[in-house]
């Protein structure tokens, strides 16, 4: 599925310029992140922070190029798919080594994909479609499906809840040894201080030019250090002072300050993605869809976006899950259900749903993403106007990702997502994802969309899924926003990307 030209121009992951020969080898860069990742097992988490770090250590069979097309990574080529869409034959690259020196073979891939189906939320999403995964020979894996499943290759390419390839004998749950095939390997982790990655000298890059997450992955740097800097204002000051080489997730109001710096420059991805309020549909106050509708009716998306991002240079009011410059954009279900901002009507709707004002709406959020917290503050005030009792729980991001897995601890948690190249990658569509949306309507619409291979038919079926999401509200999209980061002017080979990567980065001498 191709994205429209406007999107590619605005947000494409641009391949590093062809100055590779001039890039210097050596050096260490320090990357300031929003906090400490809850795990280094990318199968076990959907947190972007986990994917940002671990994509340097572990690799998948496929990945995405600068135009968001799936391209081979550990696979030799795209899979051969049978005419009935049920058999995928995957040829593996030869000469790939794990960080422990062992060679990658088909038995490693089979063991890893079986672990992914068991451990990863997106693996579980695919599990019901899978019949068997087997090694045809030492360099070939065959996946047989019970029925066609169009998103499979995109799921295998995604670095979030990722289908990483591990040695067959290193499949522990939870992961004990962090052995991948990536260009960098884990050297040391000191909790709340840094995660230190060192160049893997046995790495075998693909040939050709760098192409988004695909193509060549150069190892110019000796080491990459990811340093947790949870406070947003501290990240801004660290950026301006040149304390770090790359600083992720800066508040948009810091743009002018960063732009005026002599040592760093802003990195802007426009549009980046969308903030969302995810509902607990399994337990608590939000279990009742009528209550979820009352909560949505109370809220002003426009006021939340203004509080979070300040200027419309950095946000857009838009209820479509995908914005208009995506081929997936549809307004199905949006009219009358987005940016209603009617606390009085919401109060009546909540009362009709049986709400007596006693049980609080537990909102789980974090200040490590400052815009999450600002939206939570505005939401709390609107909900209070609608007669809701509000319990806002502000925790660090690692704690949030742990708490959201417990059905008894929250009613809404606040997160965000980049615009993903395949809608089936949206976590909340999987009933195993925190929120636990699992209804006949979800099953009917999502499975029909996932089983259809024809691109034109998939567009119409995606509209049905979005309409179902507005009807049953597993989550609420707040709007579109742009992301701001910063990098030192001496750093080359780093481009704006939803999950920044540094295997092509170098330090200008």
mmCIF file of C-alpha atoms in Angstrom, residues 48 68 158 160 269 271-274 321-322 326 416-421 426 481 497-499:
data_model
loop_
_atom_site.group_PDB
_atom_site.id
_atom_site.type_symbol
_atom_site.label_atom_id
_atom_site.label_comp_id
_atom_site.label_asym_id
_atom_site.label_seq_id
_atom_site.Cartn_x
_atom_site.Cartn_y
_atom_site.Cartn_z
ATOM 1 C CA UNK A 48 8.639 3.224 21.397
ATOM 2 C CA UNK A 68 7.389 2.923 4.084
ATOM 3 C CA UNK A 158 7.885 -3.645 12.700
ATOM 4 C CA UNK A 160 7.666 -2.519 18.081
ATOM 5 C CA UNK A 269 9.126 15.220 11.790
ATOM 6 C CA UNK A 271 3.378 15.166 10.819
ATOM 7 C CA UNK A 272 4.725 12.689 13.354
ATOM 8 C CA UNK A 273 1.655 11.036 14.788
ATOM 9 C CA UNK A 274 -1.225 11.387 17.179
ATOM 10 C CA UNK A 321 -7.147 8.135 12.480
ATOM 11 C CA UNK A 322 -4.924 8.867 9.475
ATOM 12 C CA UNK A 326 -2.432 9.219 3.822
ATOM 13 C CA UNK A 416 0.855 8.449 21.365
ATOM 14 C CA UNK A 417 1.706 6.717 18.122
ATOM 15 C CA UNK A 418 3.458 7.629 14.921
ATOM 16 C CA UNK A 419 1.356 7.200 11.803
ATOM 17 C CA UNK A 420 2.059 3.589 10.942
ATOM 18 C CA UNK A 421 2.361 2.337 7.347
ATOM 19 C CA UNK A 426 -2.114 -0.264 15.580
ATOM 20 C CA UNK A 481 1.127 16.570 15.999
ATOM 21 C CA UNK A 497 12.421 9.397 11.912
ATOM 22 C CA UNK A 498 9.668 8.127 14.220
ATOM 23 C CA UNK A 499 12.189 5.824 15.940
#
